[in-house]
Coordinates of C-alpha atoms and ligand atoms in Angstrom, one line a residue:
M43 CA 138.2 -244.0 40.3
P44 CA 135.9 -241.0 40.1
T45 CA 135.1 -239.9 36.6
V46 CA 136.5 -236.6 35.7
R47 CA 135.5 -234.1 33.0
K48 CA 137.9 -234.0 30.1
L49 CA 138.8 -230.4 29.8
S50 CA 142.4 -229.3 29.0
I51 CA 143.9 -226.3 30.8
A52 CA 143.9 -224.4 27.5
T53 CA 140.2 -225.1 27.0
K54 CA 139.4 -224.0 30.6
L55 CA 141.3 -220.8 30.0
L56 CA 139.6 -220.2 26.7
V57 CA 136.1 -220.7 28.1
W58 CA 136.8 -218.4 31.0
S59 CA 138.4 -215.6 28.9
G60 CA 135.7 -216.1 26.2
T61 CA 132.9 -215.6 28.8
L62 CA 134.7 -212.4 30.0
I63 CA 135.1 -211.1 26.5
L64 CA 131.5 -211.9 25.6
I65 CA 130.1 -210.0 28.7
F66 CA 132.4 -207.1 28.0
F67 CA 131.5 -207.1 24.3
A68 CA 127.7 -207.2 25.1
A69 CA 128.0 -204.3 27.6
T70 CA 130.0 -202.3 25.2
V71 CA 127.6 -202.9 22.3
F72 CA 124.7 -201.8 24.6
L73 CA 126.5 -198.7 25.7
F74 CA 127.5 -197.9 22.1
R75 CA 123.8 -198.2 20.9
Q76 CA 122.7 -196.1 23.8
V77 CA 125.2 -193.3 23.0
R78 CA 124.2 -193.4 19.4
N79 CA 120.5 -193.1 20.3
D80 CA 121.2 -190.2 22.6
A81 CA 123.2 -188.5 20.0
E82 CA 120.3 -188.9 17.5
T83 CA 117.8 -187.5 20.0
A84 CA 120.1 -184.6 20.9
N85 CA 120.5 -183.9 17.2
R86 CA 116.8 -184.0 16.6
L87 CA 116.3 -181.7 19.6
V88 CA 118.7 -179.2 18.2
T89 CA 117.9 -179.4 14.5
V90 CA 114.1 -179.9 14.6
N91 CA 112.5 -178.9 17.9
H92 CA 114.8 -176.0 18.5
E93 CA 114.4 -174.7 15.0
V94 CA 110.7 -175.1 15.0
D95 CA 110.5 -173.5 18.4
S96 CA 112.4 -170.4 17.3
A97 CA 110.3 -170.2 14.0
I98 CA 107.1 -170.3 16.0
Q99 CA 108.4 -167.7 18.3
R100 CA 109.2 -165.5 15.4
M101 CA 105.9 -166.1 13.7
L102 CA 104.1 -165.3 17.0
D103 CA 106.1 -162.1 17.3
R104 CA 104.9 -161.1 13.9
L105 CA 101.3 -161.9 14.7
Y106 CA 101.4 -160.0 18.0
G107 CA 102.8 -157.1 15.9
V108 CA 99.9 -157.4 13.4
R109 CA 97.4 -157.4 16.3
D110 CA 99.0 -154.3 17.9
N111 CA 99.1 -152.4 14.6
I112 CA 95.5 -153.3 13.7
L113 CA 94.5 -151.8 17.1
R114 CA 96.6 -148.8 16.3
Y115 CA 95.1 -148.4 12.9
R116 CA 91.5 -148.6 14.3
L117 CA 92.3 -145.8 16.7
T118 CA 94.5 -143.5 14.5
E119 CA 93.9 -144.7 10.9
S120 CA 97.7 -144.3 10.5
Q121 CA 99.1 -145.4 7.2
E122 CA 102.3 -146.3 9.0
A123 CA 100.4 -149.0 11.0
V124 CA 99.1 -150.4 7.7
Q125 CA 102.7 -150.6 6.4
Y126 CA 103.7 -152.5 9.6
I127 CA 100.8 -154.9 9.2
V128 CA 101.8 -155.6 5.7
A129 CA 105.4 -156.0 6.6
D130 CA 104.7 -158.3 9.5
L131 CA 102.3 -160.4 7.5
T132 CA 104.8 -160.7 4.6
R133 CA 107.5 -161.8 7.0
F134 CA 105.1 -164.1 8.8
G135 CA 104.3 -165.7 5.4
E136 CA 108.0 -166.1 4.6
I137 CA 108.9 -167.7 7.9
L138 CA 105.9 -170.0 7.5
R139 CA 107.0 -171.1 4.0
E140 CA 110.6 -171.6 5.1
T141 CA 109.6 -173.7 8.1
L142 CA 107.2 -175.8 6.2
A143 CA 109.8 -176.4 3.5
K144 CA 112.2 -177.7 6.1
H145 CA 109.7 -179.5 8.3
P146 CA 106.8 -180.6 6.1
E147 CA 105.5 -182.8 8.9
Y148 CA 103.8 -179.6 10.3
A149 CA 101.9 -178.9 7.1
E150 CA 98.8 -180.7 8.3
D151 CA 98.7 -179.0 11.7
W152 CA 99.4 -175.6 10.2
Q153 CA 97.0 -175.9 7.3
P154 CA 94.7 -173.1 8.5
L155 CA 97.8 -170.7 8.6
K156 CA 98.1 -170.9 4.9
E157 CA 94.8 -169.4 4.2
E158 CA 95.0 -165.9 2.8
F159 CA 94.6 -163.1 5.3
A160 CA 92.1 -160.5 3.8
I161 CA 92.8 -157.0 4.9
T162 CA 90.5 -154.2 3.8
L163 CA 92.0 -151.1 5.0
R164 CA 88.9 -149.0 4.9
P165 CA 88.3 -147.7 8.4
G166 CA 85.0 -146.1 7.4
E167 CA 83.4 -149.5 7.2
T168 CA 82.6 -151.5 10.1
A169 CA 85.7 -150.9 12.1
G170 CA 87.5 -154.1 12.9
E171 CA 85.8 -156.8 11.0
S172 CA 86.5 -155.5 7.5
L173 CA 90.0 -154.3 8.5
A174 CA 91.3 -157.6 9.6
P175 CA 89.3 -160.4 11.1
D176 CA 90.3 -160.7 14.7
A177 CA 89.1 -164.3 14.8
T178 CA 91.7 -165.3 12.1
V179 CA 94.6 -163.6 14.0
T180 CA 93.5 -165.3 17.2
E181 CA 93.0 -168.7 15.5
W182 CA 96.5 -168.4 14.0
T183 CA 98.0 -167.4 17.3
D184 CA 96.2 -170.2 19.1
I185 CA 97.5 -172.7 16.5
L186 CA 101.1 -171.5 16.9
E187 CA 100.9 -171.3 20.7
Q188 CA 99.6 -174.8 20.7
G189 CA 102.4 -175.8 18.3
L190 CA 104.9 -174.2 20.7
M191 CA 103.5 -176.1 23.6
D192 CA 103.5 -179.4 21.7
N193 CA 107.0 -178.8 20.6
Q194 CA 108.1 -178.1 24.1
G195 CA 106.2 -181.1 25.3
D196 CA 108.1 -183.2 22.7
M197 CA 111.4 -181.8 23.9
E198 CA 110.6 -182.6 27.5
V199 CA 109.6 -186.2 26.6
A200 CA 112.8 -186.6 24.5
M201 CA 114.9 -185.2 27.3
T202 CA 113.2 -187.5 29.9
R203 CA 113.8 -190.4 27.6
M204 CA 117.4 -189.4 27.2
R205 CA 117.8 -189.1 31.0
E206 CA 116.2 -192.5 31.6
A207 CA 118.3 -194.1 28.8
G208 CA 121.4 -192.6 30.4
E209 CA 120.5 -194.0 33.8
R210 CA 119.9 -197.4 32.2
A211 CA 123.2 -197.2 30.4
V212 CA 125.0 -196.4 33.7
T213 CA 123.3 -199.4 35.4
V214 CA 124.0 -201.8 32.6
G215 CA 127.6 -200.6 32.4
L216 CA 128.1 -200.9 36.1
Y217 CA 126.5 -204.4 36.2
G218 CA 128.6 -205.5 33.2
L219 CA 131.7 -204.2 34.9
L220 CA 130.9 -205.9 38.2
L221 CA 130.1 -209.1 36.4
C222 CA 133.4 -209.0 34.5
L223 CA 135.2 -208.2 37.8
A224 CA 133.5 -211.0 39.7
L225 CA 134.1 -213.5 36.8
G226 CA 137.7 -212.3 36.4
I227 CA 138.5 -212.6 40.1
G228 CA 136.3 -215.6 40.8
G229 CA 137.4 -217.4 37.6
S230 CA 141.1 -216.9 38.2
L231 CA 140.8 -218.0 41.8
A232 CA 138.8 -221.1 40.8
L233 CA 141.3 -221.9 38.1
A234 CA 144.3 -221.3 40.4
W235 CA 142.6 -223.5 43.1
S236 CA 141.8 -226.3 40.7
L237 CA 145.4 -226.3 39.2
N238 CA 146.9 -226.0 42.6
R239 CA 144.8 -228.9 44.0
S240 CA 146.0 -231.2 41.2
L241 CA 149.6 -229.9 41.5
T242 CA 149.6 -230.4 45.3
E243 CA 148.5 -234.0 44.9
V244 CA 151.3 -234.8 42.4
R245 CA 153.8 -232.8 44.5
R246 CA 152.8 -234.8 47.6
G247 CA 153.3 -238.1 45.7
I248 CA 156.7 -237.0 44.4
R249 CA 157.8 -235.8 47.8
A250 CA 156.8 -239.1 49.4
L251 CA 158.7 -240.9 46.7
G252 CA 161.8 -238.7 47.5
T253 CA 161.8 -239.9 51.2
G254 CA 162.3 -243.4 50.0
A255 CA 158.9 -244.6 51.3
M256 CA 156.8 -247.1 49.3
P257 CA 155.2 -245.0 46.5
K258 CA 151.5 -244.4 46.9
D259 CA 148.9 -243.5 44.3
V260 CA 147.8 -239.9 44.2
R261 CA 144.2 -238.7 43.6
V262 CA 143.3 -237.8 40.0
L263 CA 141.3 -234.6 40.5
A264 CA 141.0 -233.2 37.0
G265 CA 140.7 -234.3 33.4
D266 CA 143.3 -231.8 32.2
E267 CA 147.1 -232.2 31.7
L268 CA 147.7 -232.2 35.4
G269 CA 145.2 -235.1 35.7
E270 CA 147.2 -236.9 33.0
L271 CA 150.3 -236.2 35.0
A272 CA 148.7 -237.8 38.1
L273 CA 147.7 -240.8 36.1
A274 CA 151.2 -241.2 34.7
F275 CA 152.6 -240.8 38.3
N276 CA 150.2 -243.6 39.5
A277 CA 151.3 -245.9 36.7
M278 CA 154.9 -245.3 37.7
A279 CA 154.1 -245.8 41.4
S280 CA 152.4 -249.0 40.6
R281 CA 155.3 -250.3 38.6
L282 CA 157.7 -249.3 41.4
R283 CA 155.6 -251.1 44.0
R284 CA 155.5 -254.2 41.8
E285 CA 159.3 -254.2 41.3
E286 CA 159.8 -253.5 45.0
A287 CA 157.7 -256.4 46.0
M288 CA 159.5 -258.7 43.5
R289 CA 162.9 -257.5 44.9
A290 CA 161.8 -258.0 48.5
D291 CA 160.6 -261.5 47.6
F292 CA 163.8 -262.3 45.8
I293 CA 165.9 -261.0 48.7
A294 CA 163.9 -262.9 51.3
M295 CA 164.2 -266.1 49.3
L296 CA 167.9 -265.6 48.6
S297 CA 168.6 -264.8 52.3
H298 CA 166.8 -267.9 53.4
E299 CA 168.5 -270.1 50.9
I300 CA 172.0 -268.8 51.9
R301 CA 171.4 -268.7 55.6
T302 CA 170.9 -272.5 55.9
P303 CA 174.2 -273.6 54.3
L304 CA 175.9 -270.7 56.0
T305 CA 174.8 -272.0 59.4
S306 CA 176.1 -275.5 58.5
M307 CA 179.5 -274.0 57.4
R308 CA 179.8 -272.0 60.7
E309 CA 179.1 -275.1 62.7
S310 CA 181.6 -277.1 60.7
V311 CA 184.3 -274.5 61.2
D312 CA 183.4 -274.4 64.9
L313 CA 183.7 -278.2 65.1
I314 CA 187.1 -278.2 63.3
R315 CA 188.4 -275.4 65.6
S316 CA 187.3 -277.2 68.7
G317 CA 189.7 -280.1 67.7
A318 CA 186.9 -282.6 67.2
F319 CA 188.6 -283.9 64.1
G320 CA 192.2 -283.8 65.4
E321 CA 194.6 -281.1 66.6
V322 CA 194.5 -277.7 64.8
N323 CA 197.9 -276.0 64.2
E324 CA 198.4 -272.3 64.4
K325 CA 198.3 -271.7 60.7
Q326 CA 195.0 -273.7 60.4
Q327 CA 193.6 -271.8 63.4
Q328 CA 194.4 -268.5 61.7
F329 CA 192.5 -269.5 58.5
L330 CA 189.6 -270.9 60.5
D331 CA 189.4 -267.6 62.3
I332 CA 189.2 -265.8 58.9
A333 CA 186.5 -268.2 57.7
E334 CA 184.6 -267.6 60.9
K335 CA 184.9 -263.8 60.6
E336 CA 183.7 -263.9 57.0
A337 CA 180.8 -266.2 57.9
V338 CA 179.8 -263.8 60.7
R339 CA 179.9 -260.9 58.3
L340 CA 177.7 -262.8 55.8
T341 CA 175.2 -263.7 58.5
D342 CA 175.1 -260.1 59.6
L343 CA 174.4 -259.0 56.1
L344 CA 171.7 -261.5 55.7
T345 CA 170.1 -260.5 59.0
R346 CA 169.9 -256.9 57.8
L347 CA 168.5 -257.9 54.4
M348 CA 165.8 -260.0 56.1
T349 CA 165.1 -257.2 58.6
V350 CA 164.5 -254.8 55.8
S351 CA 162.4 -257.2 53.8
R352 CA 160.3 -257.9 56.9
M353 CA 159.9 -254.2 57.6
E354 CA 158.7 -253.7 54.1
S355 CA 156.1 -256.3 54.1
Q356 CA 154.6 -255.6 57.6
A357 CA 154.4 -252.8 60.0
L358 CA 157.2 -252.6 62.5
A359 CA 156.1 -254.6 65.6
V360 CA 157.0 -252.4 68.6
T361 CA 156.9 -253.9 72.0
T362 CA 157.3 -251.0 74.4
A363 CA 158.3 -250.8 78.0
P364 CA 160.0 -248.1 80.2
V365 CA 163.7 -248.1 79.3
D366 CA 166.6 -246.1 80.7
C367 CA 168.1 -244.5 77.7
V368 CA 171.5 -243.9 79.4
E369 CA 171.8 -247.6 80.3
L370 CA 170.7 -248.5 76.8
A371 CA 173.4 -246.2 75.2
K372 CA 176.1 -247.6 77.6
S373 CA 175.2 -251.1 76.5
A374 CA 175.5 -250.2 72.8
L375 CA 178.9 -248.6 73.5
E376 CA 180.1 -251.7 75.2
R377 CA 178.9 -253.8 72.3
M378 CA 180.8 -251.6 69.8
A379 CA 183.9 -251.2 71.9
P380 CA 185.9 -254.2 70.3
A381 CA 185.1 -252.9 66.7
A382 CA 186.1 -249.4 67.7
E383 CA 189.3 -250.6 69.3
S384 CA 190.4 -252.6 66.3
A385 CA 189.7 -249.5 64.1
G386 CA 191.8 -247.3 66.4
I387 CA 188.8 -245.2 67.4
T388 CA 188.1 -243.8 70.8
L389 CA 184.5 -244.4 71.8
S390 CA 183.1 -242.2 74.6
G391 CA 179.7 -241.4 76.1
D392 CA 178.2 -238.1 77.3
F393 CA 175.2 -238.8 79.6
P394 CA 173.2 -236.9 82.1
D395 CA 173.6 -237.9 85.8
Q396 CA 169.9 -238.8 86.1
P397 CA 168.5 -241.7 84.1
V398 CA 166.3 -240.8 81.1
S399 CA 163.3 -243.0 81.2
C400 CA 161.6 -243.5 77.9
V401 CA 158.8 -245.9 76.8
C402 CA 160.2 -247.8 73.7
D403 CA 161.2 -251.1 72.3
R404 CA 164.6 -251.7 73.8
G405 CA 165.8 -254.2 71.2
H406 CA 164.8 -252.0 68.2
V407 CA 166.2 -248.7 69.7
R408 CA 169.5 -250.4 70.6
Q409 CA 169.7 -251.7 67.0
A410 CA 169.2 -248.2 65.6
L411 CA 171.9 -246.9 67.9
L412 CA 174.2 -249.7 67.0
N413 CA 173.8 -249.0 63.3
L414 CA 174.6 -245.3 63.9
I415 CA 177.7 -246.1 66.1
G416 CA 178.7 -248.8 63.6
N417 CA 178.7 -246.3 60.7
A418 CA 180.5 -243.6 62.8
V419 CA 183.3 -246.2 63.4
K420 CA 183.3 -247.4 59.8
F421 CA 183.5 -244.0 58.2
S422 CA 186.0 -242.4 60.6
P423 CA 189.8 -242.4 60.3
S424 CA 191.9 -244.3 62.8
G425 CA 192.9 -242.1 65.8
S426 CA 189.6 -240.1 65.8
A427 CA 186.9 -240.1 68.4
V428 CA 183.2 -241.0 68.3
D429 CA 180.9 -239.6 71.0
V430 CA 177.5 -240.9 72.0
I431 CA 175.3 -238.3 73.7
V432 CA 172.0 -238.7 75.5
R433 CA 169.8 -235.8 76.6
T434 CA 166.2 -235.0 77.2
D435 CA 164.1 -231.9 76.4
G436 CA 161.4 -232.9 78.8
E437 CA 159.2 -234.4 76.1
N438 CA 161.7 -236.5 74.1
A439 CA 164.8 -238.5 74.7
L440 CA 167.5 -237.2 72.3
F441 CA 170.3 -239.5 71.1
S442 CA 173.3 -238.2 69.1
V443 CA 176.3 -240.0 67.6
R444 CA 179.1 -237.7 66.6
D445 CA 182.1 -238.6 64.6
Q446 CA 185.1 -236.9 63.1
G447 CA 185.0 -238.7 59.8
R448 CA 184.7 -237.6 56.1
G449 CA 181.3 -236.0 56.6
I450 CA 178.3 -236.2 54.2
P451 CA 177.8 -233.7 51.4
E452 CA 174.6 -231.7 51.3
S453 CA 173.4 -233.5 48.2
E454 CA 173.5 -236.9 49.9
R455 CA 171.9 -236.1 53.2
E456 CA 168.5 -237.4 52.3
M457 CA 169.8 -240.2 50.0
V458 CA 171.8 -241.9 52.8
F459 CA 168.5 -242.9 54.5
H460 CA 167.3 -244.7 51.3
K461 CA 167.6 -248.4 51.1
Y462 CA 170.7 -249.8 49.4
Y463 CA 172.2 -246.3 49.0
R464 CA 175.9 -246.2 49.5
D465 CA 178.3 -243.4 48.6
P466 CA 180.1 -244.4 45.4
G467 CA 183.3 -243.4 47.1
V468 CA 183.0 -246.0 49.8
R469 CA 181.5 -248.9 47.9
E470 CA 184.8 -250.6 47.2
S471 CA 186.6 -249.7 50.4
V472 CA 184.0 -250.1 53.2
D473 CA 181.8 -253.0 54.0
G474 CA 178.1 -252.6 54.0
A475 CA 174.8 -253.0 52.1
G476 CA 173.3 -249.6 52.4
L477 CA 170.7 -250.8 54.9
G478 CA 171.8 -249.6 58.4
L479 CA 170.3 -246.0 58.1
A480 CA 167.1 -247.2 56.4
I481 CA 166.5 -249.7 59.3
A482 CA 167.3 -247.0 61.9
R483 CA 164.9 -244.6 60.3
R484 CA 162.1 -247.2 60.2
I485 CA 162.7 -248.0 63.9
V486 CA 162.6 -244.3 64.9
D487 CA 159.6 -243.6 62.7
G488 CA 157.8 -246.6 64.3
H489 CA 158.3 -244.9 67.7
G490 CA 156.9 -241.6 66.5
G491 CA 160.3 -240.0 66.7
R492 CA 162.6 -238.3 64.2
L493 CA 166.0 -239.2 62.8
W494 CA 168.2 -236.5 61.1
L495 CA 171.8 -235.6 60.5
E496 CA 174.1 -232.6 60.6
S497 CA 177.4 -232.7 58.8
E498 CA 180.2 -230.6 57.5
P499 CA 182.1 -232.4 54.7
G500 CA 185.6 -233.1 55.9
N501 CA 184.6 -232.3 59.5
G502 CA 182.5 -235.3 60.6
S503 CA 178.8 -235.9 61.0
T504 CA 176.4 -236.1 63.8
F505 CA 173.3 -238.3 63.6
H506 CA 170.5 -237.4 66.0
F507 CA 167.3 -239.1 66.8
S508 CA 164.5 -238.2 69.2
L509 CA 161.9 -240.5 70.8
P510 CA 158.8 -239.4 72.7
L511 CA 159.3 -240.1 76.4
G512 CA 155.8 -241.4 76.7
G513 CA 156.2 -243.9 73.9
P514 CA 154.7 -244.0 70.4
K515 CA 151.3 -242.4 70.1
E516 CA 148.5 -244.8 69.1
T517 CA 147.5 -244.3 65.5
P518 CA 143.7 -244.5 65.0
Ligands
LIG687 P1 176.1 -249.0 55.0 O1 176.7 -248.4 56.2 O2 175.9 -250.4 55.1 O3 176.7 -248.6 53.7 P2 174.0 -247.2 55.8 O4 172.6 -247.2 55.4 O5 174.3 -247.4 57.2 O6 174.6 -248.4 54.9 O7 174.7 -245.9 55.2 C1 174.4 -245.5 53.9 C2 175.6 -244.6 53.4 O8 175.5 -243.4 54.2 C3 176.9 -245.2 53.6 O9 177.3 -246.0 52.6 C4 177.8 -243.9 53.7 O10 178.0 -243.5 52.3 C5 176.9 -242.9 54.3 N1 177.1 -242.8 55.8 C6 176.4 -243.3 56.8 N2 176.9 -243.0 58.0 C7 178.0 -242.2 57.7 C8 178.9 -241.5 58.5 N3 178.9 -241.5 59.9 N4 179.9 -240.7 57.9 C9 179.9 -240.7 56.6 N5 179.1 -241.3 55.7 C10 178.1 -242.0 56.3

């Protein structure tokens, strides 16, 4: 037996859903971290870069003002220009202090901006240089413009990073989703397939058991609960096979043991009846007839028991030859006529005008037909009719035996083909061993045909069987 991994259905489900949850969780954590990083970057862009950017802009505006007013003062020596210069420089200094207080990381870069700006507002002296050193204004402007560019560069880099991170997050999220989807669909399909495979095996075994056939082992395909079910089924099948074999042996032995003395008894009765031991009076003759009838009945029963036990132990030996089904049915009717007559039943045939030739084992098929007609006669009330019909559909010969008896309820329609099955309602009143239909089915199956019944309780039953006209197909 192949070794199977021991994983219960619950464990399989747990592993599968655990993997799904893990992937989902990992993707979510990644996305969450990404969103948090983006939020931080956006926050920095707004609170640091944007603030610094606007502060630099404002400081530059002041410096441009200073530069313009110095120029104006040189030309006009206007006191108003001096006031503007002072106001601009004062404001510049304030903005610088505020910005450095908030963002001390710029202190080093902007160190030169903190140097005092010396203004000597005496235009008589060397114009320009003593008034306000152009170089200082230009240096400060350069530093701030450079700062502005650096800051914008920083912002661009941060935004590029944000965009890339966003794209990465979309990719990871998409792959995570696809993986979850693939695992979800693939996993559930694989799980359903594996459960279904095991279930199909067990179902096949149970169905086969239901047909009354010898129970066969099913394959154990998994180490889960369904695998255990298959193992339990196999244990049961094996026990049933053992019991069936013992029963068949016992019946064969018993039949054999009874048959020999029964034959001696029949011969003795025959001898007495023939007058070999003196004249037999009418009363004695009557009792000898009863003894003979009972002995025949017993022999018939033993023959059936032995037939079934033989059929169980070996494949049905079918010796085929072309047979006319109409002639075969007529001969079966003839054989059953006395029994039908004594039961007060009218036997009739409904046959096509042309012979229906079929390759089959004449003896076996006749036996199957006799069993069906025998049942129809047994289970029909006196005064009713039993019809035997033969037809062909071009591929099969079709036999039907129709009666007007008590019918067979739906719940019993499969059971009646089981060995030894007899309706509890007829066990006491009607003779039989519950073997006729089982034998008929084996014979029809052995020919590659089909035996089935239609019935309406209270309105009679019709048993049909089909045989392939060309004979049973060779099984490889
Ligand atoms: P037996 O006739 O020896 O009892 P069978 O295998 O031939 O065994 O039939 C099994 C059971 O099926 C019968 O006991 C009877 O309950 C039912 N049965 C068979 N044929 C008929 C029929 N034509 N009408 C009603 N019941 C039937």
